[in-house]
Structures are given as structure tokens and as C-alpha cells.
mmCIF file of N, CA and C in Angstrom:
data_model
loop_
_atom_site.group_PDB
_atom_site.id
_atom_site.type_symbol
_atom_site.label_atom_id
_atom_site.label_comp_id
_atom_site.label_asym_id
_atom_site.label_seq_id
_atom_site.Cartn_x
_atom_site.Cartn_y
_atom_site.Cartn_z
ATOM 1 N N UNK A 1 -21.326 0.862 5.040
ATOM 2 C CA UNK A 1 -20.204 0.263 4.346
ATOM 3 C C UNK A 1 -19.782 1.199 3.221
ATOM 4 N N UNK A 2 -18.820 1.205 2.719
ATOM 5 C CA UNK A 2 -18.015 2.007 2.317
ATOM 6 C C UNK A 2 -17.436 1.614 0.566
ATOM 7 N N UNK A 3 -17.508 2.295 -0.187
ATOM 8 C CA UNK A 3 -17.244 1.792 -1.145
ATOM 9 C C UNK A 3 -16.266 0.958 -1.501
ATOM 10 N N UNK A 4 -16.114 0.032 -2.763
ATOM 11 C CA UNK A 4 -15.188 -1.199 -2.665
ATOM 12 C C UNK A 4 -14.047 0.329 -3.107
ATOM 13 N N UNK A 5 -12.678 -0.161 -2.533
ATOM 14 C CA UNK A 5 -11.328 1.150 -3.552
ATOM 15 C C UNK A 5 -11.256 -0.079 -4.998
ATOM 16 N N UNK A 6 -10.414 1.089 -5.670
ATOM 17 C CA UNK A 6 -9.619 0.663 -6.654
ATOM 18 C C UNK A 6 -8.656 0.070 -6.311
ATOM 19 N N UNK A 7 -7.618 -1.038 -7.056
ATOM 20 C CA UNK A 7 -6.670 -1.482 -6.744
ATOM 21 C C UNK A 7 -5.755 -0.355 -7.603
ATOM 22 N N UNK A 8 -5.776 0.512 -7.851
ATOM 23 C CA UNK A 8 -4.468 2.014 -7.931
ATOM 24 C C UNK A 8 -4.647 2.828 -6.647
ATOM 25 N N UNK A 9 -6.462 2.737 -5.989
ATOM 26 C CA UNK A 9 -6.450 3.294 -5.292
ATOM 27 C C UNK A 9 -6.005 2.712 -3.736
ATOM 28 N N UNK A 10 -5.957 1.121 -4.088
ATOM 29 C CA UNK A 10 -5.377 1.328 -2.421
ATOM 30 C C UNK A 10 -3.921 0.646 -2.551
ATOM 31 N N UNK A 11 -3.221 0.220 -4.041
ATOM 32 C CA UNK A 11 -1.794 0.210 -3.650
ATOM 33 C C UNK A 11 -1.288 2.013 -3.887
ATOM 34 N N UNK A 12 -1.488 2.921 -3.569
ATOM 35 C CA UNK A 12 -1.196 4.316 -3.819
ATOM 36 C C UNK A 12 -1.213 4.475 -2.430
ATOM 37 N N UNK A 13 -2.623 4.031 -1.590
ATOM 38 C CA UNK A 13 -2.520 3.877 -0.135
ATOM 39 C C UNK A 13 -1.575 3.622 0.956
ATOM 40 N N UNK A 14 -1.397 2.625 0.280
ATOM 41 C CA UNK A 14 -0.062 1.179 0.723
ATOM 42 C C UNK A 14 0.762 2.276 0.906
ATOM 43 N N UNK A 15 1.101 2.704 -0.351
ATOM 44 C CA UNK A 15 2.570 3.460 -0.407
ATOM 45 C C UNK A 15 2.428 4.723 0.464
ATOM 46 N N UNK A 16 1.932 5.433 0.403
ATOM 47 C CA UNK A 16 1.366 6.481 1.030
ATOM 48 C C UNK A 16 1.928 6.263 2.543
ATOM 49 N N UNK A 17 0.820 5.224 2.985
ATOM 50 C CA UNK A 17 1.031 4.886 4.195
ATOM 51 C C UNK A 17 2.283 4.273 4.593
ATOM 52 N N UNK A 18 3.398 3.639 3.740
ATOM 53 C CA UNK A 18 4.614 3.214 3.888
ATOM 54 C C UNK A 18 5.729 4.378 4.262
ATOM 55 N N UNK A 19 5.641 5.572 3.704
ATOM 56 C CA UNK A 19 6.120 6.649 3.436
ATOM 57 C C UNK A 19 5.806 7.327 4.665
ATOM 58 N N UNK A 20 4.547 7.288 5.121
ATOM 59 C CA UNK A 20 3.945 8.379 6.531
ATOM 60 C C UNK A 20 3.410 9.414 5.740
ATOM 61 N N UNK A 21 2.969 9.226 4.466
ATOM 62 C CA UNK A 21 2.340 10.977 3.413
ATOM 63 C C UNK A 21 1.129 10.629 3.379
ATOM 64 N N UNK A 22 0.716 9.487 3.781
ATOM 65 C CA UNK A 22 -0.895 9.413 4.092
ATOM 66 C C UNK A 22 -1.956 11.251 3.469
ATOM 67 N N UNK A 23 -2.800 11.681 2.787
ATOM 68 C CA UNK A 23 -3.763 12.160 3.158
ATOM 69 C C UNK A 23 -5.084 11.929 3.960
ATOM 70 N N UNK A 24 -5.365 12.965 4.546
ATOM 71 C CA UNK A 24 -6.482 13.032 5.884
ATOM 72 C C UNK A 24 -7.754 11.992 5.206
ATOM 73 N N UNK A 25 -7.700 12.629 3.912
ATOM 74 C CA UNK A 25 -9.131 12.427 2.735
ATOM 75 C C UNK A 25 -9.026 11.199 2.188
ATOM 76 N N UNK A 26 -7.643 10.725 1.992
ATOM 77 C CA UNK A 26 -7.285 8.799 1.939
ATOM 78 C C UNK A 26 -7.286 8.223 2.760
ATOM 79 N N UNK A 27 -7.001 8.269 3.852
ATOM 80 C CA UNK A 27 -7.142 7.997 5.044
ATOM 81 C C UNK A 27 -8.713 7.612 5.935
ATOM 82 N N UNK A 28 -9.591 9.073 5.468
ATOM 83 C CA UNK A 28 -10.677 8.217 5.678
ATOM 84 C C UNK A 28 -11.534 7.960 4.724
ATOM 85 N N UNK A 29 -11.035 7.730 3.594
ATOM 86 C CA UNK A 29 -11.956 6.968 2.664
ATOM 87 C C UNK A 29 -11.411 5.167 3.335
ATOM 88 N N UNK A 30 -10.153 5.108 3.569
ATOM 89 C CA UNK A 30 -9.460 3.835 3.481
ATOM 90 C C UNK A 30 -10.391 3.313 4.637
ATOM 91 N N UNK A 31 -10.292 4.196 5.834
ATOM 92 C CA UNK A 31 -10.652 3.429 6.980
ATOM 93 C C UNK A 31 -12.470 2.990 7.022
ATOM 94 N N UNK A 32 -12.988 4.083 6.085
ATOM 95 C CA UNK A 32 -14.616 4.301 5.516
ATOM 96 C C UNK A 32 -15.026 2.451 5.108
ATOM 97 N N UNK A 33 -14.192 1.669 3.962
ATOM 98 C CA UNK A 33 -14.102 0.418 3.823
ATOM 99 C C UNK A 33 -13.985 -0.670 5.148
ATOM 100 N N UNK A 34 -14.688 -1.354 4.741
ATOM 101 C CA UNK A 34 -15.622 -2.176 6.282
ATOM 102 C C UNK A 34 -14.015 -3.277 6.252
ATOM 103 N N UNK A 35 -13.450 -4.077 5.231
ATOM 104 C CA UNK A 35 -12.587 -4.879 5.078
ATOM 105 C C UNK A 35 -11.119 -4.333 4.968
ATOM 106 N N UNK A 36 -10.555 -4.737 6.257
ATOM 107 C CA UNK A 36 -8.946 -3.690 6.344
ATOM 108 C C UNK A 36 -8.202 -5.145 5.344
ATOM 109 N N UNK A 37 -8.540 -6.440 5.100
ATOM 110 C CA UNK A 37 -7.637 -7.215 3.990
ATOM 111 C C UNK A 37 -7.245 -6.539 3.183
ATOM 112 N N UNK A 38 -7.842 -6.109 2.427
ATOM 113 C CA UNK A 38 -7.114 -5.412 0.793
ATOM 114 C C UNK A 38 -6.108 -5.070 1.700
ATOM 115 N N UNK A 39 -6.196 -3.872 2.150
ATOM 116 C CA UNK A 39 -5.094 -3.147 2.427
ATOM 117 C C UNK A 39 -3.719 -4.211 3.067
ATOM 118 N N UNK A 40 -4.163 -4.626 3.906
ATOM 119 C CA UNK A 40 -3.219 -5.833 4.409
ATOM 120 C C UNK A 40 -2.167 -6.970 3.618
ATOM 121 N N UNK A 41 -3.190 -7.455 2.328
ATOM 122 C CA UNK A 41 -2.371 -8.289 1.602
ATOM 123 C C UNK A 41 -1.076 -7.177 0.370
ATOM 124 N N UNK A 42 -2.345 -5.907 0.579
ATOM 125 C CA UNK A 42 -1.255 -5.819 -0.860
ATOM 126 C C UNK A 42 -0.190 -4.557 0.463
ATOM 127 N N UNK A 43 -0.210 -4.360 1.961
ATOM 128 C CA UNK A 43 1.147 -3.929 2.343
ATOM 129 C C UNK A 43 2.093 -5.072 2.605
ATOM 130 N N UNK A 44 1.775 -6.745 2.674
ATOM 131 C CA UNK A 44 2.802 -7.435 2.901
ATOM 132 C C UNK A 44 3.468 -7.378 1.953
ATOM 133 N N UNK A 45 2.524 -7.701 0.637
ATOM 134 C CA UNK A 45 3.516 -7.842 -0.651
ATOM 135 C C UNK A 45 4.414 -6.609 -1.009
ATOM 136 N N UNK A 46 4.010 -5.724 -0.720
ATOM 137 C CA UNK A 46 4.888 -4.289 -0.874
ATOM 138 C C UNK A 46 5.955 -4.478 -0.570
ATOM 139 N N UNK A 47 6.019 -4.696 1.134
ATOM 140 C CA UNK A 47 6.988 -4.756 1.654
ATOM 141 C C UNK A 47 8.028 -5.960 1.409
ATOM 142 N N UNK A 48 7.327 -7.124 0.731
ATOM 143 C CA UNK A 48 8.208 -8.030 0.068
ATOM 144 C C UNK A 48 8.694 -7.815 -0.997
ATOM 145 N N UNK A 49 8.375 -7.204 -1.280
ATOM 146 C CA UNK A 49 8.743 -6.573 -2.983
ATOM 147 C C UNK A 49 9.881 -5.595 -2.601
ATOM 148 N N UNK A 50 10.088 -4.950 -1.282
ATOM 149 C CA UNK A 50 10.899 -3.779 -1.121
ATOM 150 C C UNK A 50 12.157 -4.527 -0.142
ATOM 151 N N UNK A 51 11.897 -5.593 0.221
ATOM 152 C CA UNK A 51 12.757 -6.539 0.783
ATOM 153 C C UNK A 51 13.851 -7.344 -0.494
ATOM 154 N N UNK A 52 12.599 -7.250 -1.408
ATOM 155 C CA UNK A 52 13.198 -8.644 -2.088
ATOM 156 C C UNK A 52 14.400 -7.791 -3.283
ATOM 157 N N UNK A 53 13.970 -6.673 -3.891
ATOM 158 C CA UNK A 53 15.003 -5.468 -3.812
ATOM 159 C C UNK A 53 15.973 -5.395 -3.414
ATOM 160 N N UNK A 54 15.676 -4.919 -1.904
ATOM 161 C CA UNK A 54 17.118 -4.890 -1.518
ATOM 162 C C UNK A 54 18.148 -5.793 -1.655
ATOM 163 N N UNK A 55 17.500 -6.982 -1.421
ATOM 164 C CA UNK A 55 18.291 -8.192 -1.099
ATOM 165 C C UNK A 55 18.927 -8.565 -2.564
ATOM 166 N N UNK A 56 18.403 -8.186 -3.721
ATOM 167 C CA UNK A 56 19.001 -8.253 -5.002
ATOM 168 C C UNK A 56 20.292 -7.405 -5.399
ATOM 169 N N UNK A 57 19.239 -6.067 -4.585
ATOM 170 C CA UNK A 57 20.862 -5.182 -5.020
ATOM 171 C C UNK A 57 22.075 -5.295 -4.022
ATOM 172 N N UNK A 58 21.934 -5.405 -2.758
ATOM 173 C CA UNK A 58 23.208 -5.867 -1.759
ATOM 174 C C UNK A 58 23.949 -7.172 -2.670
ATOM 175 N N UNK A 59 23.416 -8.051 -3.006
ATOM 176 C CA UNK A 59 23.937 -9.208 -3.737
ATOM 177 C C UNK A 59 24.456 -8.859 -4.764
ATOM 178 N N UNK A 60 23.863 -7.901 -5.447
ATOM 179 C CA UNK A 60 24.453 -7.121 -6.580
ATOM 180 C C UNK A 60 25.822 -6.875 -6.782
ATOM 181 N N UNK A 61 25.894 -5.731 -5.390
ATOM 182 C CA UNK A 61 26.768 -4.847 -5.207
ATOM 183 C C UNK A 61 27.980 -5.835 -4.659
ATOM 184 N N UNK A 62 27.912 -6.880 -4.233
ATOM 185 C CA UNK A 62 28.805 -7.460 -3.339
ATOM 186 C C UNK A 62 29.805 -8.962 -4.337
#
């Protein structure tokens, strides 16, 4: 089992991995961690957060 990450270190992940800039060396530290949740809850919220954005500024703009 694999050390617990930081929460800088795996929303940096998130993003990383949102982007496709992943490193080899984040990558397998990330996958090294026995529990893929972390990673899971904080890419939904990301991506709600990058939804919920948009949807502010289209409303914005309009």
C-alpha cells in the first residue's frame, strides 16, 4: 500500500490528469495508492466546478 497523497497533491493530479500533462512519476505514485476514491471525488467536483463556470459565464455573457 502506498502512501496516503496530499490533498495539493492529488487535486494537482486531478488537474494534471484533466489537461492530459499527467507526469510518468505522478502517475505512478497516484496509481501506487490502494484507494482510486480520493482521486474520484475530488475529479467530479473539478469538473463541477468547471461546469458550474461555464454556465455562469455563458449567463453572463448573454
Amino acid at each position: 500500500m502506498g502512501e496516503k497523497p496530499r490533498l495539493k497533491q492529488v487535486v494537482t493530479s486531478v488537474i494534471a490528469a484533466l489537461f492530459g500533462v499527467q507526469s510518468q512519476r505522478n502517475r505512478e505514485r497516484d496509481v501506487g495508492y490502494d484507494s482510486p476514491a480520493i482521486y474520484i471525488i475530488t475529479g467530479v467536483i473539478m469538473i463541477g466546478l468547471v461546469i458550474g463556470a461555464l454556465l455562469v459565464i455563458v449567463s453572463w455573457l448573454t
